[in-house]
CSV table of C-alpha atoms in Angstrom, one decimal:
chain,number,residue,atom,x,y,z
A,1,UNK,CA,-20.8,1.9,12.0
A,2,UNK,CA,-18.6,2.6,8.9
A,3,UNK,CA,-19.6,0.0,5.6
A,4,UNK,CA,-15.4,-0.5,5.3
A,5,UNK,CA,-12.8,0.2,7.9
A,6,UNK,CA,-8.9,0.2,7.6
A,7,UNK,CA,-6.3,0.9,9.7
A,8,UNK,CA,-4.7,4.5,8.9
A,9,UNK,CA,-1.5,3.6,9.8
A,10,UNK,CA,1.0,5.2,8.6
A,11,UNK,CA,3.3,2.1,7.9
A,12,UNK,CA,7.0,2.9,7.3
A,13,UNK,CA,8.8,-0.1,6.3
A,14,UNK,CA,12.7,-0.2,4.8
A,15,UNK,CA,13.0,-1.6,1.4
A,16,UNK,CA,12.7,-5.1,0.5
A,17,UNK,CA,10.1,-5.7,3.7
A,18,UNK,CA,6.6,-7.4,3.7
A,19,UNK,CA,3.6,-5.6,4.6
A,20,UNK,CA,0.1,-6.4,5.0
A,21,UNK,CA,-2.8,-4.1,5.3
A,22,UNK,CA,-6.1,-5.2,6.5
A,23,UNK,CA,-9.8,-4.4,6.1
A,24,UNK,CA,-12.9,-5.0,7.0
A,25,UNK,CA,-16.5,-4.8,5.7
A,26,UNK,CA,-20.1,-4.4,7.5
A,27,UNK,CA,-22.1,-6.0,4.9
A,28,UNK,CA,-22.4,-9.5,4.3
A,29,UNK,CA,-24.3,-9.0,1.3
A,30,UNK,CA,-21.3,-6.9,-0.3
A,31,UNK,CA,-20.7,-8.3,-3.9
A,32,UNK,CA,-17.3,-7.3,-5.1
A,33,UNK,CA,-13.9,-6.2,-3.3
A,34,UNK,CA,-11.1,-4.3,-4.6
A,35,UNK,CA,-7.9,-2.4,-3.8
A,36,UNK,CA,-7.0,0.7,-5.2
A,37,UNK,CA,-3.6,2.7,-5.2
A,38,UNK,CA,-4.0,6.6,-4.6
A,39,UNK,CA,-0.8,8.6,-4.6
A,40,UNK,CA,-0.4,12.3,-3.3
A,41,UNK,CA,-3.1,14.6,-4.9
A,42,UNK,CA,-4.0,12.2,-7.8
A,43,UNK,CA,-6.9,10.4,-8.3
A,44,UNK,CA,-7.5,6.7,-7.2
A,45,UNK,CA,-6.5,3.7,-9.3
A,46,UNK,CA,-7.1,0.2,-9.6
A,47,UNK,CA,-4.3,-2.0,-7.6
A,48,UNK,CA,-6.2,-5.3,-8.2
A,49,UNK,CA,-9.8,-7.0,-7.6
A,50,UNK,CA,-10.1,-9.4,-4.7
A,51,UNK,CA,-11.6,-13.0,-5.7
A,52,UNK,CA,-12.7,-15.3,-3.1
A,53,UNK,CA,-10.1,-17.9,-3.6
A,54,UNK,CA,-7.6,-15.5,-3.1
A,55,UNK,CA,-5.2,-13.8,-6.0
A,56,UNK,CA,-1.8,-12.7,-6.8
A,57,UNK,CA,-0.1,-10.1,-9.3
A,58,UNK,CA,3.6,-10.2,-8.9
A,59,UNK,CA,4.5,-8.8,-5.4
A,60,UNK,CA,0.7,-8.3,-4.1
A,61,UNK,CA,-1.4,-10.8,-3.0
A,62,UNK,CA,-5.2,-10.0,-2.1
A,63,UNK,CA,-7.0,-12.4,0.1
A,64,UNK,CA,-10.5,-11.7,1.0
A,65,UNK,CA,-12.6,-13.5,4.0
A,66,UNK,CA,-16.4,-13.9,3.5
A,67,UNK,CA,-16.8,-15.5,6.6
A,68,UNK,CA,-15.0,-12.7,8.8
A,69,UNK,CA,-16.0,-9.8,6.3
A,70,UNK,CA,-12.2,-9.1,6.3
A,71,UNK,CA,-10.1,-8.1,3.1
A,72,UNK,CA,-5.9,-8.0,2.8
A,73,UNK,CA,-3.3,-6.9,1.3
A,74,UNK,CA,0.3,-8.3,1.1
A,75,UNK,CA,3.1,-6.4,-0.8
A,76,UNK,CA,6.3,-8.3,-0.7
A,77,UNK,CA,9.5,-7.3,-1.3
A,78,UNK,CA,8.6,-3.6,-0.9
A,79,UNK,CA,9.8,-0.8,-3.3
A,80,UNK,CA,10.3,3.1,-3.0
A,81,UNK,CA,7.6,3.3,-5.7
A,82,UNK,CA,5.0,1.3,-3.4
A,83,UNK,CA,4.8,4.4,-1.3
A,84,UNK,CA,1.4,5.7,-1.6
A,85,UNK,CA,-2.3,5.5,0.1
A,86,UNK,CA,-3.9,2.0,-0.1
A,87,UNK,CA,-7.5,1.9,-0.2
A,88,UNK,CA,-10.2,-1.1,0.2
A,89,UNK,CA,-13.4,-0.8,-1.7
A,90,UNK,CA,-16.5,-2.9,-1.6
A,91,UNK,CA,-19.4,-3.0,-4.3
A,92,UNK,CA,-22.8,-3.4,-2.2
A,93,UNK,CA,-26.3,-4.0,-3.4
A,94,UNK,CA,-27.9,-0.8,-4.1
A,95,UNK,CA,-25.3,-0.4,-6.8
A,96,UNK,CA,-22.8,1.9,-4.8
A,97,UNK,CA,-19.2,1.4,-3.8
A,98,UNK,CA,-17.9,2.1,-0.6
A,99,UNK,CA,-14.5,3.2,0.1
A,100,UNK,CA,-12.3,2.9,3.3
A,101,UNK,CA,-10.5,5.7,4.5
A,102,UNK,CA,-6.9,4.4,3.0
A,103,UNK,CA,-3.8,3.3,4.7
A,104,UNK,CA,-0.6,5.3,4.0
A,105,UNK,CA,2.4,3.3,3.3
A,106,UNK,CA,5.8,5.1,3.0
A,107,UNK,CA,8.6,2.6,2.0
A,108,UNK,CA,12.2,4.0,3.1
A,109,UNK,CA,15.7,3.6,1.4
B,1,UNK,CA,-8.6,7.7,-25.2
B,2,UNK,CA,-8.4,10.3,-22.6
B,3,UNK,CA,-10.5,8.5,-20.3
B,4,UNK,CA,-12.2,10.5,-17.5
B,5,UNK,CA,-11.8,14.5,-17.7
B,6,UNK,CA,-12.5,16.6,-15.4
B,7,UNK,CA,-13.1,20.3,-15.9
B,8,UNK,CA,-12.0,22.7,-13.9
B,9,UNK,CA,-9.2,21.5,-11.9
B,10,UNK,CA,-9.2,24.2,-9.6
B,11,UNK,CA,-11.7,26.6,-8.3
B,12,UNK,CA,-12.6,29.2,-5.6
B,13,UNK,CA,-15.9,30.1,-4.9
B,14,UNK,CA,-17.8,32.6,-2.2
B,15,UNK,CA,-20.4,31.2,0.0
B,16,UNK,CA,-23.8,31.4,-1.6
B,17,UNK,CA,-21.8,31.1,-5.7
B,18,UNK,CA,-22.9,28.2,-7.8
B,19,UNK,CA,-21.3,26.4,-10.5
B,20,UNK,CA,-20.8,23.3,-12.2
B,21,UNK,CA,-18.3,20.5,-12.2
B,22,UNK,CA,-17.9,18.9,-15.8
B,23,UNK,CA,-17.0,15.1,-16.5
B,24,UNK,CA,-16.9,13.3,-19.5
B,25,UNK,CA,-15.7,9.9,-20.5
B,26,UNK,CA,-14.9,8.4,-23.5
B,27,UNK,CA,-14.8,4.6,-22.8
B,28,UNK,CA,-18.3,4.0,-23.7
B,29,UNK,CA,-18.9,3.2,-20.3
B,30,UNK,CA,-22.8,3.1,-18.5
B,31,UNK,CA,-22.0,3.9,-15.0
B,32,UNK,CA,-20.7,7.2,-14.2
B,33,UNK,CA,-20.1,8.6,-10.3
B,34,UNK,CA,-19.6,11.6,-8.4
B,35,UNK,CA,-17.4,11.6,-5.2
B,36,UNK,CA,-16.1,14.0,-2.5
B,37,UNK,CA,-12.6,13.0,-0.4
B,38,UNK,CA,-12.3,15.1,2.4
B,39,UNK,CA,-9.1,14.1,5.3
B,40,UNK,CA,-9.9,11.5,7.4
B,41,UNK,CA,-13.3,10.6,5.5
B,42,UNK,CA,-12.4,8.7,2.4
B,43,UNK,CA,-14.1,9.1,-0.9
B,44,UNK,CA,-17.8,9.3,-0.4
B,45,UNK,CA,-20.3,8.8,-3.0
B,46,UNK,CA,-22.5,11.9,-3.8
B,47,UNK,CA,-24.7,10.5,-6.6
B,48,UNK,CA,-24.3,8.0,-9.5
B,49,UNK,CA,-26.0,7.2,-12.7
B,50,UNK,CA,-25.8,3.7,-13.3
B,51,UNK,CA,-26.9,4.2,-17.0
B,52,UNK,CA,-27.6,7.1,-19.2
B,53,UNK,CA,-31.4,8.6,-18.1
B,54,UNK,CA,-31.1,7.6,-14.5
B,55,UNK,CA,-29.4,9.2,-11.5
B,56,UNK,CA,-29.4,8.6,-7.8
B,57,UNK,CA,-28.6,9.6,-4.8
B,58,UNK,CA,-25.7,8.5,-2.5
B,59,UNK,CA,-24.5,8.6,0.7
B,60,UNK,CA,-23.7,12.4,0.9
B,61,UNK,CA,-26.2,14.2,-1.7
B,62,UNK,CA,-27.6,17.3,0.0
B,63,UNK,CA,-26.3,20.7,-1.6
B,64,UNK,CA,-25.9,19.1,-4.8
B,65,UNK,CA,-27.5,18.0,-7.9
B,66,UNK,CA,-26.8,16.2,-11.2
B,67,UNK,CA,-27.3,15.8,-14.9
B,68,UNK,CA,-26.6,12.9,-17.1
B,69,UNK,CA,-26.3,14.8,-20.1
B,70,UNK,CA,-26.1,11.7,-22.6
B,71,UNK,CA,-23.7,8.6,-22.3
B,72,UNK,CA,-20.4,10.4,-22.0
B,73,UNK,CA,-21.4,13.3,-19.8
B,74,UNK,CA,-22.0,13.5,-16.1
B,75,UNK,CA,-22.3,17.1,-14.2
B,76,UNK,CA,-22.4,18.1,-10.5
B,77,UNK,CA,-24.0,21.4,-9.8
B,78,UNK,CA,-23.9,23.1,-6.6
B,79,UNK,CA,-26.3,25.8,-6.4
B,80,UNK,CA,-25.6,27.8,-3.3
B,81,UNK,CA,-21.6,26.7,-2.2
B,82,UNK,CA,-20.8,26.5,1.5
B,83,UNK,CA,-17.5,26.2,3.3
B,84,UNK,CA,-18.6,22.6,4.2
B,85,UNK,CA,-18.3,21.5,0.4
B,86,UNK,CA,-14.7,22.6,0.1
B,87,UNK,CA,-13.1,19.1,-1.0
B,88,UNK,CA,-11.8,17.4,-3.5
B,89,UNK,CA,-14.4,16.1,-6.2
B,90,UNK,CA,-13.7,13.2,-8.4
B,91,UNK,CA,-15.6,11.7,-11.5
B,92,UNK,CA,-15.2,8.1,-12.1
B,93,UNK,CA,-17.1,5.7,-14.9
B,94,UNK,CA,-17.5,1.8,-14.9
B,95,UNK,CA,-18.8,-0.4,-17.5
B,96,UNK,CA,-21.1,-1.5,-15.5
B,97,UNK,CA,-22.2,-1.2,-11.9
B,98,UNK,CA,-19.9,-3.5,-10.1
B,99,UNK,CA,-16.7,-3.8,-11.7
B,100,UNK,CA,-13.6,-1.7,-11.8
B,101,UNK,CA,-14.0,1.9,-11.4
B,102,UNK,CA,-11.9,4.7,-13.4
B,103,UNK,CA,-11.4,8.3,-12.2
B,104,UNK,CA,-10.8,11.7,-13.4
B,105,UNK,CA,-7.7,13.6,-12.2
B,106,UNK,CA,-10.3,15.5,-9.7
B,107,UNK,CA,-11.3,19.1,-9.3
B,108,UNK,CA,-10.1,21.0,-5.8
B,109,UNK,CA,-12.6,23.4,-4.7
B,110,UNK,CA,-12.3,25.9,-1.8
B,111,UNK,CA,-15.7,27.9,-0.8
B,112,UNK,CA,-14.8,31.0,1.2
């Protein structure tokens, strides 16, 4: 079983739409959780960390459900510039980060 | 600050050739990582160095060696390249293990 699983998409949404991505992780002892964004042929960059209480950064909201081992990312009022691949990342005991395969988002004018 | 830098940006090798990918960071981070990214596989950890003087295997270490030369530099060596090592290689660093990682721009490697 993979450490981190994501729906690969693609998600094609119109500008202004709300879109949600989900991610599940297999190790209940996982310690830290993140969403990264990766543009085509570029390096991943941190979008936001995910905290147990949930957190928001502008149009982006991240949620963590430890009981269900589930992480989500909600993007409201989608912009063309949000088009990218979104990577779910989990840090486990053993000092290793595990990446999901990514969810592709295209925002359409 | 340059952040994390990687050289070269692109490389073509023939099967059996060797090469070293270089990575350096100027953020005084303790931990450094090497990943490979393949279509449909996501990023997979090859090796990491939790601190200067230590290195550990990740998920896919076979065919690779690493050297943590000092706090700034972490190199990845392919001793005898194989076509299966065709990939995009990313170096990353973080202050300590479980916080934000910063990535270099990547090295695109093609092994013929």
